[in-house]
Coordinates of C-alpha atoms and ligand atoms in Angstrom, one line a residue:
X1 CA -8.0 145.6 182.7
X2 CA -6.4 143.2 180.0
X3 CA -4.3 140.9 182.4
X4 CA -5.8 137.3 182.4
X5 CA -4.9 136.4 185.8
X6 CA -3.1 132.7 185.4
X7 CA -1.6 130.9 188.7
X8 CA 0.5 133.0 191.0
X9 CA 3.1 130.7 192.3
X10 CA 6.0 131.1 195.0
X11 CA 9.4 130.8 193.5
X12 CA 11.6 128.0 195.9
X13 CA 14.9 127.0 194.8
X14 CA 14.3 128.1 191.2
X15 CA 11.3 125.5 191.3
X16 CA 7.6 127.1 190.6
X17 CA 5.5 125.6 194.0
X18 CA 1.6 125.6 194.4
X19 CA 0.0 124.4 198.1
X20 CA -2.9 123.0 198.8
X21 CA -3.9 125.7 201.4
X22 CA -4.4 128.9 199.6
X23 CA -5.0 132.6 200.5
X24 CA -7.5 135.3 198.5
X25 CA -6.8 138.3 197.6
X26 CA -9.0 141.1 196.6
X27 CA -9.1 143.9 195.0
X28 CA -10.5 146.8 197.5
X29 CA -11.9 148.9 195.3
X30 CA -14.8 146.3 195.0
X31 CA -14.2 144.2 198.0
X32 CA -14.4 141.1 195.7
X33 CA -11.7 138.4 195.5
X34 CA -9.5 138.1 192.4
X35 CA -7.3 135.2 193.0
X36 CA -5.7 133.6 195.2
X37 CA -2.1 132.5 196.2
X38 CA -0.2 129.9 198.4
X39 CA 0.0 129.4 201.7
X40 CA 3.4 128.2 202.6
X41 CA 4.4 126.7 205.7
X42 CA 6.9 125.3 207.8
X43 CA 8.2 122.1 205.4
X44 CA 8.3 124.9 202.5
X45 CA 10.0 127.5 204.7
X46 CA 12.4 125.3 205.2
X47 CA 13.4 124.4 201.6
X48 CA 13.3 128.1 200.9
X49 CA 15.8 128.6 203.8
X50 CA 17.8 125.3 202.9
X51 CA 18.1 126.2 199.0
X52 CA 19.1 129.9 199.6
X53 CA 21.9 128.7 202.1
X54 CA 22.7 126.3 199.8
X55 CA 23.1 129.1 196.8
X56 CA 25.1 131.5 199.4
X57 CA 28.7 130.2 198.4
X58 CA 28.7 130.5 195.0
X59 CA 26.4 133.6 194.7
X60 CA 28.9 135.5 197.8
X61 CA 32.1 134.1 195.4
X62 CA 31.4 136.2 192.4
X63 CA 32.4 139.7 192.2
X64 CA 30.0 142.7 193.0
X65 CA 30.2 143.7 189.1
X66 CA 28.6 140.4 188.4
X67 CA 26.4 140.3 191.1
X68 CA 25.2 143.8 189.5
X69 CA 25.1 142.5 186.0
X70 CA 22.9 139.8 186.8
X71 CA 20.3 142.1 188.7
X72 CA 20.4 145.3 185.8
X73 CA 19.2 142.6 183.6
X74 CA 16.1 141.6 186.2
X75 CA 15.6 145.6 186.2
X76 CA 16.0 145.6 182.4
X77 CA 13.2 142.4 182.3
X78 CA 11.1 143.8 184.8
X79 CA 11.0 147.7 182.7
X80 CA 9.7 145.4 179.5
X81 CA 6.9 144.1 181.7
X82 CA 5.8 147.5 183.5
X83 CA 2.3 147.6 181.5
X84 CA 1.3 144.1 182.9
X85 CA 2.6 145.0 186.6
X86 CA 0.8 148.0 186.7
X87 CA -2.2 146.4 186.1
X88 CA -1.6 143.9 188.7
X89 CA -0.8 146.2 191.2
X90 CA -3.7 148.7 190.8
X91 CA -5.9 145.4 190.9
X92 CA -4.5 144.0 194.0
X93 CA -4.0 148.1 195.6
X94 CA -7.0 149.2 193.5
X95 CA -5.5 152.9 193.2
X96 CA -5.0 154.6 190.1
X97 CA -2.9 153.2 187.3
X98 CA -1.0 156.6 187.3
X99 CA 0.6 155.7 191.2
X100 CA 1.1 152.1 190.1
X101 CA 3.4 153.4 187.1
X102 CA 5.3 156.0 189.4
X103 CA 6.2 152.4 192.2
X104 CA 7.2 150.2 188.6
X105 CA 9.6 153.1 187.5
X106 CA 10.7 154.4 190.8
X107 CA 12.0 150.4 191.3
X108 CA 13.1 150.5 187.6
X109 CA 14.4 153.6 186.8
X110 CA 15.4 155.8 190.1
X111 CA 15.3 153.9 193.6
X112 CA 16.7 150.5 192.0
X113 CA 19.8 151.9 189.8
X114 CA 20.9 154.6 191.7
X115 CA 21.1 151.4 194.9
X116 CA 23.1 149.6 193.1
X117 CA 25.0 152.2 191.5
X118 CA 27.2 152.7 194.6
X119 CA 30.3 151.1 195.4
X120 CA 31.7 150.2 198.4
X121 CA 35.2 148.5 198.9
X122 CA 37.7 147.0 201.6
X123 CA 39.4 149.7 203.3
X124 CA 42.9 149.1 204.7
X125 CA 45.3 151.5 206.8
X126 CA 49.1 150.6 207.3
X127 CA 49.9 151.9 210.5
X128 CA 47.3 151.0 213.0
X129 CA 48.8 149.6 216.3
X130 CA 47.9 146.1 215.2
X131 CA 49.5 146.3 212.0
X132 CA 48.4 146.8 208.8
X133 CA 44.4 146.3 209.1
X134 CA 41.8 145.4 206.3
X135 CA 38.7 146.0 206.6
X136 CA 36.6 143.6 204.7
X137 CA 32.6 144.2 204.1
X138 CA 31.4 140.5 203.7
X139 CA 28.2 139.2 203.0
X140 CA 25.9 137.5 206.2
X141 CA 24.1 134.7 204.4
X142 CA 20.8 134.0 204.3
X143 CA 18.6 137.3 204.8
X144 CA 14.9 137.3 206.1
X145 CA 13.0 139.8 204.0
X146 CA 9.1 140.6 205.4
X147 CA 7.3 143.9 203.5
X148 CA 4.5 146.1 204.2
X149 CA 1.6 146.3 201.8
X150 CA 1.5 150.2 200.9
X151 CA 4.0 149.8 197.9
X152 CA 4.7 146.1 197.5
X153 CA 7.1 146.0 194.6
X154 CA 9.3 149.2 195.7
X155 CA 9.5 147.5 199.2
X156 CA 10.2 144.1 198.9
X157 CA 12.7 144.8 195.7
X158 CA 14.5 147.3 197.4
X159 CA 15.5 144.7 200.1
X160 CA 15.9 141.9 197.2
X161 CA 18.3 144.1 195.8
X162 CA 20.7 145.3 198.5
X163 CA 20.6 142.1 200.1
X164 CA 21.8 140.3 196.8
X165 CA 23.9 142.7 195.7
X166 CA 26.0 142.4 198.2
X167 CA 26.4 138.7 198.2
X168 CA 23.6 137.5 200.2
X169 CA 20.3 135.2 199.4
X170 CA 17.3 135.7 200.2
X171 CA 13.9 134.6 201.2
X172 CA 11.2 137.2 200.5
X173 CA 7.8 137.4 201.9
X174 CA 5.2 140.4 200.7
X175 CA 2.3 141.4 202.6
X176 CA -0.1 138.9 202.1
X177 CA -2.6 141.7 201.0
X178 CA -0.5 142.0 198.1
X179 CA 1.1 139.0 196.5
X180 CA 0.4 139.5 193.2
X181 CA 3.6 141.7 190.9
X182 CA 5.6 140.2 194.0
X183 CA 5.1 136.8 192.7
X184 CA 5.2 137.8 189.1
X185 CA 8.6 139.4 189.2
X186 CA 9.5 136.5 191.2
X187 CA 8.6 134.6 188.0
X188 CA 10.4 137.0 185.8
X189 CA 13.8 136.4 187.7
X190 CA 13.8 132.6 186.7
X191 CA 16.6 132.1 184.3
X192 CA 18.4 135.7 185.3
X193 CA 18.9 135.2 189.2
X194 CA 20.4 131.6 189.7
X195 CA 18.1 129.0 191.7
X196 CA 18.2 129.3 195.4
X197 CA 19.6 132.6 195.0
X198 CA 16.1 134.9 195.6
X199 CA 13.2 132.9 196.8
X200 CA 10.0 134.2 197.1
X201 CA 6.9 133.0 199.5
X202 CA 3.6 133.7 200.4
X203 CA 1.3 133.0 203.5
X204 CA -1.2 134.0 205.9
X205 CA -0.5 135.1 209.7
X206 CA 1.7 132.1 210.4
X207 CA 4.2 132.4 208.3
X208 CA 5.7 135.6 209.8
X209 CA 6.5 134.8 213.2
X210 CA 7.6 131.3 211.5
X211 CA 10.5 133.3 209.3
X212 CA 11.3 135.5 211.8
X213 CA 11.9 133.0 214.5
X214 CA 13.9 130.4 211.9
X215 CA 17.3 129.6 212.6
X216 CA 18.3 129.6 209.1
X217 CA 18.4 133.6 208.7
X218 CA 21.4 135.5 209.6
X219 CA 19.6 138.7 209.0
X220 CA 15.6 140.1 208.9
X221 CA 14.8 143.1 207.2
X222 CA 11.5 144.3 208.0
X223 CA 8.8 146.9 206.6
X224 CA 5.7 147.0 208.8
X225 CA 3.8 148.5 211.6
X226 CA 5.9 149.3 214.8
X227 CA 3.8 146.8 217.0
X228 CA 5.0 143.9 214.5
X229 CA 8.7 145.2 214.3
X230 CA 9.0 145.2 218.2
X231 CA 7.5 141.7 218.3
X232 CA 10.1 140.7 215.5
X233 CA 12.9 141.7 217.7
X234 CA 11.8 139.8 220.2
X235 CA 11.8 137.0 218.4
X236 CA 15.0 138.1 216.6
X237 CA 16.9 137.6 219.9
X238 CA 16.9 133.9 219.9
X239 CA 18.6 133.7 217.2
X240 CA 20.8 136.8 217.2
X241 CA 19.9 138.3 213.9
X242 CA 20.9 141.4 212.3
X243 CA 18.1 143.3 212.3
X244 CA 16.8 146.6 210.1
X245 CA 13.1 147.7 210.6
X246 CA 11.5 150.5 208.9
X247 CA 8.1 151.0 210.8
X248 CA 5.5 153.6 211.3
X249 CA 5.5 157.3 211.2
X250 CA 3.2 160.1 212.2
X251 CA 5.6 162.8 209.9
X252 CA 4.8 166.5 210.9
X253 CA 5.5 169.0 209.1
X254 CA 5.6 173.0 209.9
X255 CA 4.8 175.8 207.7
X256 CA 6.8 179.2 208.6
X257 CA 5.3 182.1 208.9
X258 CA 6.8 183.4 205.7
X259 CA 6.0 180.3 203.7
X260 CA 3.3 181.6 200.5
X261 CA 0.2 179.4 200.7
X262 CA -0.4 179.7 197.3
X263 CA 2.6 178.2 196.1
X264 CA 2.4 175.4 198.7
X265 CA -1.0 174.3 199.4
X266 CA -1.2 171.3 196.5
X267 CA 1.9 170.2 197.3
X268 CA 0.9 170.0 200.8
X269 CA -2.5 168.0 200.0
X270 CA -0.4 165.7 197.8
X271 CA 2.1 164.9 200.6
X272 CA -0.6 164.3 202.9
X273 CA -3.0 162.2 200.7
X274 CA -1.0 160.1 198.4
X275 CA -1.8 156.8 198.4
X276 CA -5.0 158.0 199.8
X277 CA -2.7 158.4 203.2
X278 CA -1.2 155.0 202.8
X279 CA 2.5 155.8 203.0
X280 CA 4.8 155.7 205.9
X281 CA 6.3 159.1 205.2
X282 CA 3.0 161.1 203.9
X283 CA 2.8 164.1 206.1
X284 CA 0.6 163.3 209.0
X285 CA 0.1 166.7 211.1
X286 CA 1.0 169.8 209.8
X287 CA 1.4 173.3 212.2
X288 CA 0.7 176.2 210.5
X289 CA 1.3 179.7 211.7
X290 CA -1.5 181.1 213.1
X291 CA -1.1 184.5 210.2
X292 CA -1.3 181.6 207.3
X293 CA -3.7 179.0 209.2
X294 CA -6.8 180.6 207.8
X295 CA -6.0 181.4 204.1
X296 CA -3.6 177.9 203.8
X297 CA -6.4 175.8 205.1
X298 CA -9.1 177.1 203.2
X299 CA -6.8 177.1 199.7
X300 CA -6.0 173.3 200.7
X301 CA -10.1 172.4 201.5
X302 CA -10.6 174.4 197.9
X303 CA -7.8 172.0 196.1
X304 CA -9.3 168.7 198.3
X305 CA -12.8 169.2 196.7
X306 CA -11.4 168.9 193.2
X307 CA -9.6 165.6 193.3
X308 CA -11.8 162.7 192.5
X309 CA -11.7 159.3 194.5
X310 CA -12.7 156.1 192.7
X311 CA -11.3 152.6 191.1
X312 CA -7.9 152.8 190.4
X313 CA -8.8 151.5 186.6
X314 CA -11.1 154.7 186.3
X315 CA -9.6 157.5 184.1
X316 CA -10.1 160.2 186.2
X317 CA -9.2 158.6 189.8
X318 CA -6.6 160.6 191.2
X319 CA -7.1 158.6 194.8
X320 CA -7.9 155.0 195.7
X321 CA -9.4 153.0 198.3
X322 CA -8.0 151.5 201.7
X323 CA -6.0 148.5 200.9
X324 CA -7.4 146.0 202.8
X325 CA -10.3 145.2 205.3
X326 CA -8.8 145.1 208.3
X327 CA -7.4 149.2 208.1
X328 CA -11.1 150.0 206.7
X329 CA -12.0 148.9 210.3
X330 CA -9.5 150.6 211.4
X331 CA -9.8 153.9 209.8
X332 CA -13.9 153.5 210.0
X333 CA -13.0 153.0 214.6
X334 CA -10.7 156.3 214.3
X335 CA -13.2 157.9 212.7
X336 CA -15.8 156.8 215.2
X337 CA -13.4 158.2 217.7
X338 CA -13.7 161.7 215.7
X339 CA -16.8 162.0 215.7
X340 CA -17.3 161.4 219.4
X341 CA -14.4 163.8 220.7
X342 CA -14.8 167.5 219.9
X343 CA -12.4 168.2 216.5
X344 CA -14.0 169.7 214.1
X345 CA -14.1 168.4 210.6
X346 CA -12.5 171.0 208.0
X347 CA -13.0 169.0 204.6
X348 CA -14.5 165.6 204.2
X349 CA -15.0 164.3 200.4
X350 CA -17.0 161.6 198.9
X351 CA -15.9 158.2 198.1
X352 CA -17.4 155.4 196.0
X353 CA -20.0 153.2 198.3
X354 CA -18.3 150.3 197.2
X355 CA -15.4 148.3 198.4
X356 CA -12.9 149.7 201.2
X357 CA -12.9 153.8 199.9
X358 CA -12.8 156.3 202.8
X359 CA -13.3 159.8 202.1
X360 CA -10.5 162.6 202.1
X361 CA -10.8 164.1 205.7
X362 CA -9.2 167.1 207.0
X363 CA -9.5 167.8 210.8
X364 CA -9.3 171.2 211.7
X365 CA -7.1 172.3 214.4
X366 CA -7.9 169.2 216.9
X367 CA -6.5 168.7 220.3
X368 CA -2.8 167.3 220.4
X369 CA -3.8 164.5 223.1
X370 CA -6.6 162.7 221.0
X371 CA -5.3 159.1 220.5
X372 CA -6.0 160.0 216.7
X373 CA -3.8 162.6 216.5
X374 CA -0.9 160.9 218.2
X375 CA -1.1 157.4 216.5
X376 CA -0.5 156.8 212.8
X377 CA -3.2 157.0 211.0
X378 CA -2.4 154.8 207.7
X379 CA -5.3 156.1 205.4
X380 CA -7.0 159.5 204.6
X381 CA -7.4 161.4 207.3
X382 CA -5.3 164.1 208.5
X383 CA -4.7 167.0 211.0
X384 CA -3.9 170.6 210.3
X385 CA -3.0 172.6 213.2
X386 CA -2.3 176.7 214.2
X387 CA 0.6 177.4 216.0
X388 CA 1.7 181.1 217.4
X389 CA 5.5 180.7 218.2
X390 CA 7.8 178.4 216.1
X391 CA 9.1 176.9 219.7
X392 CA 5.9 175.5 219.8
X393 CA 5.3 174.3 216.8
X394 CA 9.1 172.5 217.2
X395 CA 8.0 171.3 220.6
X396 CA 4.8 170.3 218.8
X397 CA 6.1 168.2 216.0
X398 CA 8.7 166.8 218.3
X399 CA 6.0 165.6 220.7
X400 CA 5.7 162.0 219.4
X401 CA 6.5 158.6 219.9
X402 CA 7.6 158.7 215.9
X403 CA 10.5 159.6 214.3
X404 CA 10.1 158.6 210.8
X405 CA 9.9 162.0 208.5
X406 CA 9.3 165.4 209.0
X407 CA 9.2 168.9 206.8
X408 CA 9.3 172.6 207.5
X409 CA 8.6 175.0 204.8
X410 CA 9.4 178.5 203.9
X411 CA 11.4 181.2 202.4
X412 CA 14.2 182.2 205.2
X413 CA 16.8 179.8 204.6
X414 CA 18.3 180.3 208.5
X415 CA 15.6 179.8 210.2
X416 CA 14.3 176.1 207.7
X417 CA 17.8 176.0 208.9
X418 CA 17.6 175.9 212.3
X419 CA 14.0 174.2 212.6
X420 CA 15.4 171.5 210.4
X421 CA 18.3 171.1 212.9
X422 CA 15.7 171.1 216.1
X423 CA 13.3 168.5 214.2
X424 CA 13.6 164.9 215.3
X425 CA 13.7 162.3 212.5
X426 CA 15.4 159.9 210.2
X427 CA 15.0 162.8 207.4
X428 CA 14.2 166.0 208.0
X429 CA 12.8 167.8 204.7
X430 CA 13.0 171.9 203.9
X431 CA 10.3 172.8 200.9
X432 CA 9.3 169.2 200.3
X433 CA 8.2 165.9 202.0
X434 CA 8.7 162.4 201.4
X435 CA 11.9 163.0 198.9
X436 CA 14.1 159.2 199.1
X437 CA 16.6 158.2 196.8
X438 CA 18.2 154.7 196.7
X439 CA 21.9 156.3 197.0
X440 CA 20.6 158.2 200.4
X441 CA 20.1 156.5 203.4
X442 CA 17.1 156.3 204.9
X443 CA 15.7 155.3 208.5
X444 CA 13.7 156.5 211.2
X445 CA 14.2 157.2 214.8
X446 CA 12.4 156.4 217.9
X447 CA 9.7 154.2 217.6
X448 CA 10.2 154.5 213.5
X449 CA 12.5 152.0 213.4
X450 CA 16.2 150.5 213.4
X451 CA 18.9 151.1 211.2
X452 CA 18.4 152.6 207.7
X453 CA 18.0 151.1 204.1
X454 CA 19.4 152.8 201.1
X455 CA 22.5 154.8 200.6
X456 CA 25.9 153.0 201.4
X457 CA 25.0 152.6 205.2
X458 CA 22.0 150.5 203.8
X459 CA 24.2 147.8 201.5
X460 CA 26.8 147.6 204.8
X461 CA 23.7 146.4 206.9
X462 CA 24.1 143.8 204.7
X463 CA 27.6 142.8 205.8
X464 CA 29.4 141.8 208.2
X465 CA 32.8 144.0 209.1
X466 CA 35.8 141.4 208.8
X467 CA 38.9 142.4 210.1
X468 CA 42.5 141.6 208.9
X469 CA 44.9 142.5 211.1
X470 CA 48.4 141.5 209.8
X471 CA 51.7 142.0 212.0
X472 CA 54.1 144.4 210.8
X473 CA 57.5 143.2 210.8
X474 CA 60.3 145.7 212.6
X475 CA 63.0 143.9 211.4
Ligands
NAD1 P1 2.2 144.9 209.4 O1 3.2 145.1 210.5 O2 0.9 144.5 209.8 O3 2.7 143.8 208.4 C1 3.9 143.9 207.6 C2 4.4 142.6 207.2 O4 4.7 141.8 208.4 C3 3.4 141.7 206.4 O5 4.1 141.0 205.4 C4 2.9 140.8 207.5 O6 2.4 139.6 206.9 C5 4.1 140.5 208.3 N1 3.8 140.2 209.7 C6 2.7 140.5 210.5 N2 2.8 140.1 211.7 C7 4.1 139.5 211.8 C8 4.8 138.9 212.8 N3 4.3 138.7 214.1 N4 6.1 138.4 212.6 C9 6.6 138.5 211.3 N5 5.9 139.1 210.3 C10 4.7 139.6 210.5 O7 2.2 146.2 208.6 P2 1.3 146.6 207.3 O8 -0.1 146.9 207.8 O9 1.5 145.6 206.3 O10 1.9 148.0 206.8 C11 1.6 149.2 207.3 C12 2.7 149.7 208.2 O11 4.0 149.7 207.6 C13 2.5 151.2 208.7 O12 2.8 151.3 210.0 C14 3.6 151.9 207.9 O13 4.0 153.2 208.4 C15 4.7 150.9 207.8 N6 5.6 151.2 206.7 C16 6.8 151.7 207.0 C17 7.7 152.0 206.0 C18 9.1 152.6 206.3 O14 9.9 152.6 205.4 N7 9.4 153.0 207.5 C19 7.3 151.9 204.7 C20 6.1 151.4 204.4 C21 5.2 151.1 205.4

């Protein structure tokens, strides 16, 4: 690891700003701090707020192709410093260097370009029965941006982008798990992204609730667990803000009976145990038919016992640990919960004794109604089911307070078809799983969340719809 880590600093108004109060962060694949970053409170809050309303007139004046300019050449800035935020995010994430490249380029090169590639423009119509109406998408003002910690950059960027692409400013608040190529691309901006326009903040539990509750925001866009989303709109109702929130997910996915197990079951480990189960949209429970259950599960425990666990900055990790100390409790009270029910345990792998690592663990077949099977489990454990009617297995996947992602694969294109059309999500996938593009939108249902980013519908949640309605003259 070559970075030297210097001072990571919030970016407010274009200014660099240390506080006295600080908060560590450390890397969890050896439980030790590495730095440590501000704590920002209310009297900073407020100048973050206060500077990015005062930026909102002239940033919402210039034209979209400026607007896009202006953040191409952050992009551009941000490729030419991919080595160093690799580092930093496999040291703040401790997984492997290889997962920290794919988040750099999929902000860089896919996700980010292809979101603001799109266009979107005022619509009119000449002979409504109000006249001739214009439809104008216009920016909000000052957004409320508040990310998870699973893929910092690819999260909070995302939002940075649509928000100022379409003519808003923004505050920005990472996970405070990690801060760290948050804050540096936040530092890379300066002298691209005018002051005031993106400001970027750190802080414990307090700061939060004090963004989402501030009176300044005209719009909070939120990554996170549903229990923090649903206490977000709460406090989202005071001051009427627009609200998007992309929240938890417990993703099934079903394997037909005609699907080849061969062909699918590293695929299928991957989708489950990327980001050693740390994403919202890895697959969660997967139903397979009772004629494949036997040979897919055993070809998927085979590939599981190959792929090595360790620190991120190892060569040969291909999964790293738990991201923080508070889901290691977590996943280590779940797994308590295991082991005191009656599932059985199909695969379980070994993981460094050090730091937060949990090992790969594959349930075999366990009862639907365990609380561990319902709720979202956020590291790597996972459920593989049988199924004997694909009814079932529909009424199976559907059976969930979720509605984030799900997947059915196999070879008869009618019936992916139709179980595609039956499954209940934001995205339903056919021969793959967690597939997002930043020109697609992207959202889940149910307790998943509230409106979608991405895609054209995502830079409109930006905007408010302005009508202009203009009397036609008869005369
Ligand atoms: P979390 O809800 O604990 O925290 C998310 C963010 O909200 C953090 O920045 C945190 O500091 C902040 N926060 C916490 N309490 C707050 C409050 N009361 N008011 C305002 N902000 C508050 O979630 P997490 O543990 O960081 O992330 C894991 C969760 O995120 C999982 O449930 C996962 O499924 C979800 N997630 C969803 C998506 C998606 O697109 N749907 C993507 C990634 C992660």
């Amino acid at each position: 690891m070559n970075t030297a880590l210097k001072p990571f600093l919030c970016l407010i108004n274009g200014q660099f700003i240390k506080t006295s109060a600080t908060i560590d962060v450390v890397n969890p694949a050896t439980g030790k701090v590495i730095t440590s970053v501000p704590d920002i409170g209310k009297d900073e809050l407020d100048q973050a707020v206060t500077a990015a309303q005062n930026a909102f007139p002239a940033w919402s004046q210039r034209t979209i192709a400026e607007r896009k300019e202006l953040l191409n050449q952050l992009i551009e800035k941000i490729k030419n410093h991919s080595d160093e935020l690799i580092e930093l995010l496999t040291l703040e994430l401790g997984r492997p260097l290889f997962f920290s490249s794919w988040e750099v380029k999929a902000l860089t090169e896919q996700y980010g370009p292809q979101l603001l590639a799109q266009d979107y423009t005022d619509e009119t119509s000449r002979d409504t029965s109000i006249g001739k109406v214009t439809k104008q998408y216009v920016p909000l003002g000052v957004v409320c941006a508040i990310s998870a910690w699973n893929a910092p950059v690819m999260l909070s960027y995302l939002k940075a982008f649509a928000a100022l692409v379409t003519g808003n400013t923004i505050v920005l608040k990472p996970s405070p798990f990690t801060p760290l190529a948050v804050l540096r691309i936040a530092e890379l901006s300066k002298g691209i992204i005018p002051d005031g326009v993106l400001n970027v903040i750190t802080g414990g539990d307090n700061l939060g609730p004090l963004m989402t509750s501030h009176t300044g925001f005209r719009k909070i866009t939120f990554t996170g667990s549903t229990p923090t989303g649903k206490s977000i709109m709460k406090s989202a109702a005071a001051t009427l803000s627009h609200l998007t929130l992309e929240l938890g997910g417990n993703d099934a996915g079903i394997v037909l009976p005609d699907a080849e197990p061969e062909k699918i079951a590293e695929e299928l480990f991957w989708r489950m145990f990327v980001l050693s189960g740390q994403g919202c949209i890895t697959l969660k429970r997967l139903y397979v038919h009772e004629s494949l259950y036997p040979s897919l599960t055993k070809l998927i425990a085979e590939y599981a016992a190959k792929v090595k666990m360790g620190d991120g900055f190892a060569e040969d990790s291909q999964l790293g640990p738990v991201q923080n100390i508070l889901q290691y409790h977590r996943i280590q009270e779940i797994w308590k919960n295991i082991q005191a029910s009656n599932a059985k345990v199909l695969f379980q792998g070994t993981a460094p004794n050090q730091g937060y690592f949990f090992p790969v663990t594959i349930l075999d077949n366990p009862a639907d109604d365990e609380s561990f099977t319902q709720q979202e489990i956020f590291g790597p454990i996972r459920s593989i089911f049988s199924y004997k009617d694909i009814d079932e297995a529909v009424q199976r996947a559907n059976n969930s307070p979720y509605g984030l992602g799900a997947s059915v694969w196999g070879n008869d294109e009618a019936t992916l078809q139709e179980v595609a059309n039956r499954l209940n999500a934001g995205t339903v996938w056919i021969n793959q799983h967690m597939e997002v593009a930043g020109d697609v939108a992207f959202g889940g249902i149910k307790d998943s969340g509230v409106g979608v980013e991405f895609g054209i519908e995502g830079l409109r949640a930006f905007c408010d719809i302005k009508i202009i309605a203009e009397k036609i003259s008869t005369t």
